[in-house]
CSV table of C-alpha atoms and ligand atoms in Angstrom, one decimal:
chain,number,residue,atom,x,y,z
Q,492,MET,CA,98.7,12.7,32.7
Q,493,THR,CA,101.3,15.3,33.5
Q,494,LYS,CA,103.5,14.3,36.4
Q,495,LYS,CA,104.5,16.8,38.8
Q,496,ILE,CA,108.1,16.9,40.3
Q,497,ALA,CA,109.0,19.3,43.2
Q,498,VAL,CA,112.6,20.3,42.6
Q,499,LEU,CA,114.4,21.3,46.0
Q,500,PRO,CA,118.2,22.2,45.3
Q,501,GLY,CA,118.9,23.0,48.9
Q,502,ASP,CA,122.3,24.3,49.9
Q,503,GLY,CA,126.0,24.2,49.1
Q,504,ILE,CA,126.6,22.1,45.7
Q,505,GLY,CA,123.0,20.9,45.9
Q,506,THR,CA,122.1,23.9,43.5
Q,507,GLU,CA,124.9,23.0,41.0
Q,508,ILE,CA,124.1,19.2,40.9
Q,509,VAL,CA,120.5,19.7,40.6
Q,510,ALA,CA,120.7,22.1,37.8
Q,511,GLU,CA,122.4,19.3,35.8
Q,512,ALA,CA,119.7,16.7,36.8
Q,513,VAL,CA,117.2,19.2,35.6
Q,514,LYS,CA,119.0,19.6,32.3
Q,515,VAL,CA,118.7,15.7,31.9
Q,516,LEU,CA,114.9,15.9,32.8
Q,517,ASP,CA,114.4,18.6,30.2
Q,518,ALA,CA,116.2,16.7,27.6
Q,519,LEU,CA,113.9,13.6,28.2
Q,520,ARG,CA,111.0,15.9,27.9
Q,521,ARG,CA,112.1,17.3,24.7
Q,522,ALA,CA,113.4,14.1,22.9
Q,523,PHE,CA,111.2,11.3,24.3
Q,524,GLY,CA,108.2,13.2,25.3
Q,525,LEU,CA,108.4,12.6,29.0
Q,526,ASN,CA,105.2,14.4,30.4
Q,527,ILE,CA,106.5,16.2,33.5
Q,528,GLU,CA,106.3,19.7,35.0
Q,529,MET,CA,108.8,20.9,37.5
Q,530,GLU,CA,108.4,23.4,40.3
Q,531,HIS,CA,111.4,24.7,42.2
Q,532,ALA,CA,111.1,25.5,46.1
Q,533,LEU,CA,113.6,26.3,48.9
Q,534,VAL,CA,114.7,23.9,51.6
Q,535,GLY,CA,117.5,23.8,54.2
Q,536,GLY,CA,119.6,26.9,55.0
Q,537,ALA,CA,118.4,28.5,51.9
Q,538,ALA,CA,114.9,28.3,53.2
Q,539,TYR,CA,116.0,29.4,56.7
Q,540,ASP,CA,117.6,32.5,55.3
Q,541,ILE,CA,114.3,33.5,53.6
Q,542,HIS,CA,111.5,32.2,55.7
Q,543,GLY,CA,113.2,31.6,59.1
Q,544,HIS,CA,112.6,27.7,58.9
Q,545,PRO,CA,114.4,25.0,56.9
Q,546,LEU,CA,111.1,23.5,55.8
Q,547,PRO,CA,108.6,26.3,55.0
Q,548,GLU,CA,105.0,25.3,54.9
Q,549,GLN,CA,104.8,25.9,51.1
Q,550,THR,CA,107.8,23.6,50.4
Q,551,LEU,CA,106.2,20.9,52.4
Q,552,THR,CA,102.8,21.4,50.6
Q,553,LEU,CA,104.4,21.3,47.2
Q,554,ALA,CA,106.4,18.2,48.2
Q,555,LYS,CA,103.1,16.5,49.3
Q,556,GLN,CA,101.4,17.5,46.0
Q,557,ALA,CA,104.0,16.5,43.7
Q,558,ASP,CA,104.2,12.9,42.3
Q,559,ALA,CA,108.0,13.0,43.0
Q,560,VAL,CA,110.6,15.1,44.8
Q,561,LEU,CA,114.1,15.8,43.4
Q,562,LEU,CA,116.3,17.0,46.3
Q,563,GLY,CA,119.9,18.3,46.2
Q,564,ALA,CA,121.4,18.6,49.6
Q,565,VAL,CA,121.2,20.6,52.8
Q,566,GLY,CA,123.4,22.1,55.3
Q,567,GLY,CA,126.6,24.4,55.6
Q,568,HIS,CA,129.0,25.9,58.0
Q,569,LYS,CA,126.9,29.1,58.0
Q,570,TRP,CA,124.0,27.5,59.9
Q,571,GLU,CA,125.8,25.2,62.2
Q,572,SER,CA,125.5,27.1,65.2
Q,573,LEU,CA,121.6,27.6,64.8
Q,574,ASP,CA,119.3,25.9,67.2
Q,575,ILE,CA,118.9,22.2,66.2
Q,576,ALA,CA,115.1,22.6,65.7
Q,577,VAL,CA,115.8,25.0,62.8
Q,578,ARG,CA,119.1,23.7,61.3
Q,579,PRO,CA,119.1,22.7,57.5
Q,580,GLU,CA,119.0,19.0,58.5
Q,581,LYS,CA,115.7,19.4,60.2
Q,582,GLY,CA,114.4,20.4,56.5
Q,583,LEU,CA,115.5,17.1,55.2
Q,584,LEU,CA,114.1,15.0,58.2
Q,585,GLY,CA,110.7,16.9,58.0
Q,586,LEU,CA,110.2,15.8,54.5
Q,587,ARG,CA,111.2,12.3,55.2
Q,588,SER,CA,108.8,12.0,58.0
Q,589,GLY,CA,106.1,14.5,56.6
Q,590,LEU,CA,105.9,12.3,53.4
Q,591,GLY,CA,106.1,9.1,55.1
Q,592,LEU,CA,109.2,7.9,53.1
Q,593,PHE,CA,110.3,5.1,55.4
Q,594,SER,CA,112.1,3.0,52.8
Q,595,ASN,CA,115.4,4.3,51.7
Q,596,LEU,CA,117.1,2.5,48.9
Q,597,ARG,CA,120.9,3.2,48.6
Q,598,PRO,CA,122.3,1.1,45.8
Q,599,ALA,CA,126.2,0.7,45.8
Q,600,ILE,CA,127.2,-0.3,42.3
Q,601,LEU,CA,130.8,0.0,41.0
Q,602,TYR,CA,131.1,1.2,37.5
Q,603,PRO,CA,133.9,-0.8,36.1
Q,604,GLN,CA,135.4,2.2,34.6
Q,605,LEU,CA,136.0,3.3,38.3
Q,606,ALA,CA,137.6,0.3,39.8
Q,607,ASP,CA,140.8,2.3,40.1
Q,608,ALA,CA,139.2,5.2,41.8
Q,609,SER,CA,138.1,3.1,44.8
Q,610,THR,CA,140.6,3.2,47.8
Q,611,LEU,CA,140.1,-0.7,47.8
Q,612,LYS,CA,141.9,-3.1,45.7
Q,613,PRO,CA,140.0,-3.4,42.2
Q,614,GLU,CA,139.7,-7.3,42.7
Q,615,VAL,CA,137.9,-6.5,46.1
Q,616,VAL,CA,135.5,-4.2,44.5
Q,617,ALA,CA,135.2,-5.3,40.8
Q,618,GLY,CA,131.4,-6.2,40.0
Q,619,LEU,CA,130.1,-4.8,43.2
Q,620,ASP,CA,126.4,-4.5,43.5
Q,621,ILE,CA,124.8,-4.0,46.7
Q,622,MET,CA,121.4,-2.6,47.7
Q,623,ILE,CA,121.2,-1.0,51.2
Q,624,VAL,CA,117.6,-0.7,52.4
Q,625,ARG,CA,117.6,1.9,55.3
Q,626,GLU,CA,114.7,2.5,57.4
Q,627,LEU,CA,114.2,6.3,57.3
Q,628,THR,CA,111.4,7.6,59.6
Q,629,GLY,CA,112.1,5.9,62.9
Q,630,ASP,CA,114.9,5.0,65.3
Q,631,ILE,CA,116.9,7.2,67.4
Q,632,TYR,CA,116.7,9.9,64.6
Q,633,PHE,CA,112.9,10.6,65.7
Q,634,GLY,CA,112.7,8.7,68.9
Q,635,GLN,CA,111.1,10.5,71.9
Q,636,PRO,CA,112.1,11.5,74.6
Q,637,ARG,CA,115.2,13.4,73.4
Q,638,GLY,CA,117.1,16.4,74.4
Q,639,ILE,CA,119.5,18.0,76.7
Q,640,ARG,CA,118.7,18.3,80.4
Q,641,VAL,CA,120.3,19.4,83.5
Q,642,LEU,CA,120.8,16.8,86.3
Q,643,GLU,CA,120.4,17.3,90.0
Q,644,ASN,CA,124.1,17.8,90.4
Q,645,GLY,CA,123.9,20.6,87.7
Q,646,GLU,CA,125.7,18.5,85.2
Q,647,ARG,CA,124.0,18.6,81.6
Q,648,GLN,CA,123.1,15.2,80.0
Q,649,GLY,CA,122.2,14.7,76.4
Q,650,PHE,CA,119.8,11.9,75.5
Q,651,ASN,CA,118.0,10.1,72.6
Q,652,THR,CA,115.8,7.1,72.3
Q,653,MET,CA,116.3,4.2,70.0
Q,654,VAL,CA,112.9,2.8,69.3
Q,655,TYR,CA,111.3,0.5,66.8
Q,656,SER,CA,107.7,-0.8,66.7
Q,657,GLU,CA,106.9,-4.1,65.2
Q,658,SER,CA,105.0,-2.7,62.3
Q,659,GLU,CA,107.7,-0.4,61.6
Q,660,ILE,CA,110.3,-3.1,61.4
Q,661,GLU,CA,107.9,-5.3,59.4
Q,662,ARG,CA,107.1,-2.9,56.6
Q,663,ILE,CA,110.7,-2.1,56.0
Q,664,GLY,CA,111.7,-5.8,56.2
Q,665,ARG,CA,109.1,-6.4,53.4
Q,666,SER,CA,110.4,-3.8,51.3
Q,667,ALA,CA,114.0,-5.5,51.6
Q,668,PHE,CA,112.5,-8.8,50.8
Q,669,GLU,CA,110.4,-7.7,47.9
Q,670,ILE,CA,113.5,-6.0,46.4
Q,671,ALA,CA,115.7,-9.1,46.9
Q,672,MET,CA,112.9,-11.2,45.0
Q,673,ARG,CA,114.0,-9.0,42.0
Q,674,ARG,CA,117.9,-9.5,42.8
Q,675,ASP,CA,119.9,-12.4,43.9
Q,676,LYS,CA,117.3,-13.3,46.7
Q,677,ARG,CA,119.7,-12.7,49.5
Q,678,VAL,CA,118.9,-10.5,52.6
Q,679,CYS,CA,121.4,-9.7,55.3
Q,680,SER,CA,119.6,-8.0,58.3
Q,681,VAL,CA,122.0,-5.5,60.4
Q,682,ASP,CA,121.3,-5.3,63.9
Q,683,LYS,CA,123.0,-5.0,67.3
Q,684,ALA,CA,120.9,-7.7,69.0
Q,685,ASN,CA,123.6,-8.7,71.2
Q,686,VAL,CA,123.4,-5.3,73.2
Q,687,LEU,CA,120.0,-3.6,72.0
Q,688,GLU,CA,116.8,-4.7,73.0
Q,689,CYS,CA,115.3,-2.7,70.1
Q,690,THR,CA,117.3,-4.7,67.7
Q,691,GLU,CA,116.6,-7.8,69.3
Q,692,LEU,CA,112.9,-7.2,68.2
Q,693,TRP,CA,114.2,-6.1,64.9
Q,694,ARG,CA,116.1,-9.5,64.5
Q,695,GLU,CA,112.9,-11.5,65.6
Q,696,VAL,CA,110.5,-9.7,63.2
Q,697,MET,CA,113.0,-10.2,60.2
Q,698,THR,CA,113.2,-13.9,61.1
Q,699,ARG,CA,109.3,-14.1,61.2
Q,700,ILE,CA,108.7,-12.2,57.9
Q,701,ALA,CA,111.4,-14.2,56.1
Q,702,ARG,CA,108.9,-17.1,56.4
Q,703,ASP,CA,106.8,-15.5,53.8
Q,704,TYR,CA,109.6,-15.4,51.5
Q,705,PRO,CA,110.9,-19.0,51.2
Q,706,GLU,CA,113.1,-18.2,48.3
Q,707,VAL,CA,115.1,-15.5,49.7
Q,708,THR,CA,118.0,-16.5,52.2
Q,709,LEU,CA,117.9,-14.3,55.4
Q,710,SER,CA,121.1,-13.7,57.5
Q,711,HIS,CA,121.9,-11.7,60.4
Q,712,MET,CA,125.0,-9.6,61.0
Q,713,TYR,CA,125.9,-7.3,64.0
Q,714,VAL,CA,126.5,-3.8,62.7
Q,715,ASP,CA,130.3,-3.7,63.8
Q,716,ASN,CA,130.9,-6.8,61.8
Q,717,ALA,CA,128.9,-5.4,58.9
Q,718,ALA,CA,131.1,-2.3,58.6
Q,719,MET,CA,134.1,-4.6,58.7
Q,720,GLN,CA,132.8,-7.1,56.1
Q,721,LEU,CA,131.9,-4.1,53.9
Q,722,VAL,CA,135.6,-3.2,53.4
Q,723,ARG,CA,137.0,-6.8,53.8
Q,724,ALA,CA,134.7,-8.6,51.4
Q,725,PRO,CA,131.8,-6.4,50.1
Q,726,LYS,CA,130.7,-8.7,47.3
Q,727,GLN,CA,129.3,-11.2,50.0
Q,728,PHE,CA,126.3,-8.8,50.1
Q,729,ASP,CA,123.2,-8.6,48.0
Q,730,VAL,CA,120.5,-6.9,49.9
Q,731,MET,CA,121.3,-5.3,53.4
Q,732,VAL,CA,118.4,-4.1,55.6
Q,733,THR,CA,118.8,-2.0,58.7
Q,734,GLY,CA,117.6,0.6,60.8
Q,735,ASN,CA,118.0,4.5,60.4
Q,736,MET,CA,121.1,5.2,62.1
Q,737,PHE,CA,123.2,2.0,61.1
Q,738,GLY,CA,122.1,2.5,57.7
Q,739,ASP,CA,123.4,6.3,57.7
Q,740,ILE,CA,126.8,5.0,58.6
Q,741,LEU,CA,127.0,1.9,56.5
Q,742,SER,CA,125.8,3.6,53.4
Q,743,ASP,CA,128.5,6.1,53.5
Q,744,CYS,CA,131.0,3.2,54.1
Q,745,ALA,CA,129.5,1.2,51.0
Q,746,ALA,CA,129.6,4.4,48.9
Q,747,MET,CA,133.4,4.8,49.3
Q,748,LEU,CA,133.7,1.2,47.9
Q,749,THR,CA,132.5,2.6,44.5
Q,750,GLY,CA,135.2,5.1,44.3
Q,751,SER,CA,133.4,8.2,45.3
Q,752,ILE,CA,130.3,9.0,47.4
Q,753,GLY,CA,129.7,11.3,44.3
Q,754,MET,CA,128.4,8.4,42.5
Q,755,LEU,CA,125.7,7.2,44.6
Q,756,PRO,CA,121.8,7.9,44.2
Q,757,SER,CA,119.2,7.1,46.5
Q,758,ALA,CA,115.3,6.8,46.6
Q,759,SER,CA,113.1,7.2,49.6
Q,760,LEU,CA,109.7,5.7,49.1
Q,761,ASP,CA,106.5,5.8,50.9
Q,762,ALA,CA,103.9,2.8,51.0
Q,763,SER,CA,102.4,3.8,47.7
Q,764,GLY,CA,105.7,4.1,45.8
Q,765,LYS,CA,105.9,7.9,45.8
Q,766,GLY,CA,109.4,9.1,46.4
Q,767,MET,CA,112.0,11.6,47.0
Q,768,TYR,CA,115.2,11.2,45.2
Q,769,GLU,CA,118.6,12.7,46.1
Q,770,PRO,CA,122.3,11.8,45.9
Q,771,ILE,CA,123.4,10.2,49.2
Q,772,HIS,CA,126.2,12.8,49.7
Q,773,GLY,CA,125.9,16.0,51.4
Q,774,SER,CA,126.2,19.8,50.5
Q,775,ALA,CA,129.9,19.7,50.5
Q,776,PRO,CA,130.4,23.4,51.6
Q,777,ASP,CA,134.2,22.9,50.9
Q,778,ILE,CA,133.7,22.9,47.2
Q,779,ALA,CA,130.4,24.7,46.8
Q,780,GLY,CA,130.2,27.4,44.2
Q,781,GLN,CA,133.3,26.1,42.4
Q,782,GLY,CA,131.4,24.3,39.6
Q,783,ILE,CA,133.6,21.1,40.4
Q,784,ALA,CA,131.0,18.8,42.3
Q,785,ASN,CA,130.1,15.5,40.8
Q,786,PRO,CA,126.6,15.7,39.5
Q,787,ILE,CA,126.2,11.8,38.5
Q,788,ALA,CA,124.6,10.8,41.9
Q,789,THR,CA,122.0,13.2,41.4
Q,790,ILE,CA,121.4,12.2,37.7
Q,791,LEU,CA,121.3,8.6,38.8
Q,792,SER,CA,118.7,9.7,41.2
Q,793,VAL,CA,116.7,11.0,38.4
Q,794,ALA,CA,117.1,7.4,36.8
Q,795,MET,CA,115.7,5.8,40.1
Q,796,MET,CA,112.8,8.4,39.9
Q,797,LEU,CA,111.9,7.3,36.5
Q,798,ARG,CA,112.1,3.5,37.6
Q,799,TYR,CA,110.3,3.6,40.9
Q,800,THR,CA,107.9,6.2,40.6
Q,801,LEU,CA,107.3,7.5,36.9
Q,802,ASN,CA,107.2,4.2,35.8
Q,803,GLU,CA,109.6,4.8,32.8
Q,804,PRO,CA,112.1,1.9,33.1
Q,805,GLU,CA,113.5,2.5,29.6
Q,806,LEU,CA,114.2,6.2,30.1
Q,807,ALA,CA,115.9,5.2,33.4
Q,808,ALA,CA,118.1,2.7,31.5
Q,809,ARG,CA,118.9,5.4,28.9
Q,810,ILE,CA,120.3,7.7,31.8
Q,811,GLU,CA,122.3,4.8,33.1
Q,812,ALA,CA,123.8,4.2,29.8
Q,813,ALA,CA,124.5,7.7,29.2
Q,814,VAL,CA,126.5,7.8,32.3
Q,815,ASN,CA,128.4,4.7,31.3
Q,816,LYS,CA,129.1,6.2,28.1
Q,817,VAL,CA,130.7,9.4,29.3
Q,818,LEU,CA,132.8,7.3,31.8
Q,819,ASP,CA,133.8,5.3,28.8
Q,820,GLN,CA,134.9,8.5,27.2
Q,821,GLY,CA,137.2,9.1,30.1
Q,822,LEU,CA,135.4,12.2,31.5
Q,823,ARG,CA,135.9,12.6,35.1
Q,824,THR,CA,135.1,15.3,37.9
Q,825,GLY,CA,137.7,15.7,40.4
Q,826,ASP,CA,136.3,13.1,43.0
Q,827,ILE,CA,136.8,10.3,40.4
Q,828,TYR,CA,139.6,11.5,38.6
Q,829,THR,CA,142.6,9.2,37.9
Q,830,SER,CA,145.6,10.0,35.5
Q,831,GLY,CA,145.1,9.7,31.9
Q,832,MET,CA,141.5,10.7,32.2
Q,833,ARG,CA,139.9,14.1,31.2
Q,834,LYS,CA,139.1,16.2,34.3
Q,835,VAL,CA,135.8,18.2,33.7
Q,836,GLY,CA,133.5,20.5,35.9
Q,837,THR,CA,130.0,19.9,37.1
Q,838,ALA,CA,128.3,21.6,34.0
Q,839,GLU,CA,130.5,19.9,31.5
Q,840,MET,CA,129.8,16.5,32.9
Q,841,GLY,CA,126.0,17.2,33.0
Q,842,ASP,CA,126.0,18.5,29.3
Q,843,ALA,CA,128.1,15.6,28.3
Q,844,ILE,CA,125.4,13.1,29.9
Q,845,VAL,CA,122.6,15.1,28.1
Q,846,ALA,CA,124.6,14.6,24.7
Q,847,ALA,CA,124.9,10.9,25.3
Q,848,LEU,CA,121.2,10.3,26.1
Q,849,VAL,CA,120.2,10.5,22.4
C,1924,IPM,C1,122.0,11.2,54.9
C,1924,IPM,C2,122.5,12.4,55.6
C,1924,IPM,C3,121.3,12.9,56.5
C,1924,IPM,C4,121.1,11.7,57.4
C,1924,IPM,C5,121.7,14.2,57.3
C,1924,IPM,C6,122.0,15.2,56.3
C,1924,IPM,C7,120.4,14.5,58.1
C,1924,IPM,O1,123.7,12.0,56.3
C,1924,IPM,O2,121.0,11.2,54.1
C,1924,IPM,O3,122.7,10.1,54.8
C,1924,IPM,O4,121.7,11.6,58.5
C,1924,IPM,O5,120.2,10.9,57.2
C,1925,MG,MG1,124.5,10.0,55.7
């Protein structure tokens, strides 16, 4: 049966990098009979400009109907002064909550060819392979009440609510333990249980569900220490599981270990394995429109789509091998460039990966 993919390029470099990922999907369709159809729609600032909303009804409907969603990035200076309710980021958050994508997988893998591109010493990052499992539809991102209110003395006060119910913690915990069972069987749960009740409950639930996974070793770490350990000795981690906000911050930190945030894909899954796939980086307005962005994170997101939603693990491995091959050939976009390599633009990198597929 033909699988439908909603393609949502978004803003900034989103359109450039998604175009390369679409080339890869087209190549798989032509060369290996991948049975898919793609339909494009607007999200983020691009959607706001035309429809007055970052997540128009037709985009959400398409995303709901599709078997998988491929997303570029949203946001840009142009929309920064808009009301928070219609800012491009709300389009992304609306997709995550509207599709129930609570489990966000953010692998941080160092390609050996890029050990010199990391700001950390090669021996600290060589062989790095971490999976960050970030809860994506709860926490302070979505908690109520929220807003900016005026106090009796006339001063304004901003407020948000950090909140997790037991069932939300339990389902993301189970995601993490299931993934650990297929890896090195170690889960590090990251919280701030010494200060925040919300994460005290988080720790208690993680400890409880660990009993159902006797082969997996569970450890706990406070988020400040986790940030430090990620740059001190990142290879100590296998799977890290954490809430929405801590996961946002730690995954950027982990991304830099791999040389560039332009390398890291992500999958956001619902309870049935349907997913949205996107690079973990943003729309990079500073380099948008120049054809120099790194499309690898988006192309690797397609590999995750093939593995987690389309059930085509061999094609996923084929993409990953093609990325390895072009890195071996010395091709580098600006963000991962080191001297002696060949600097290429977005399209040239995409074309090289397509050529390496077959
Ligand atoms: C991410 C991004 C988003 C987030 C923004 C764009 C809303 O930083 O996917 O990590 O905070 O989740
Ligand atoms: Mg982020």
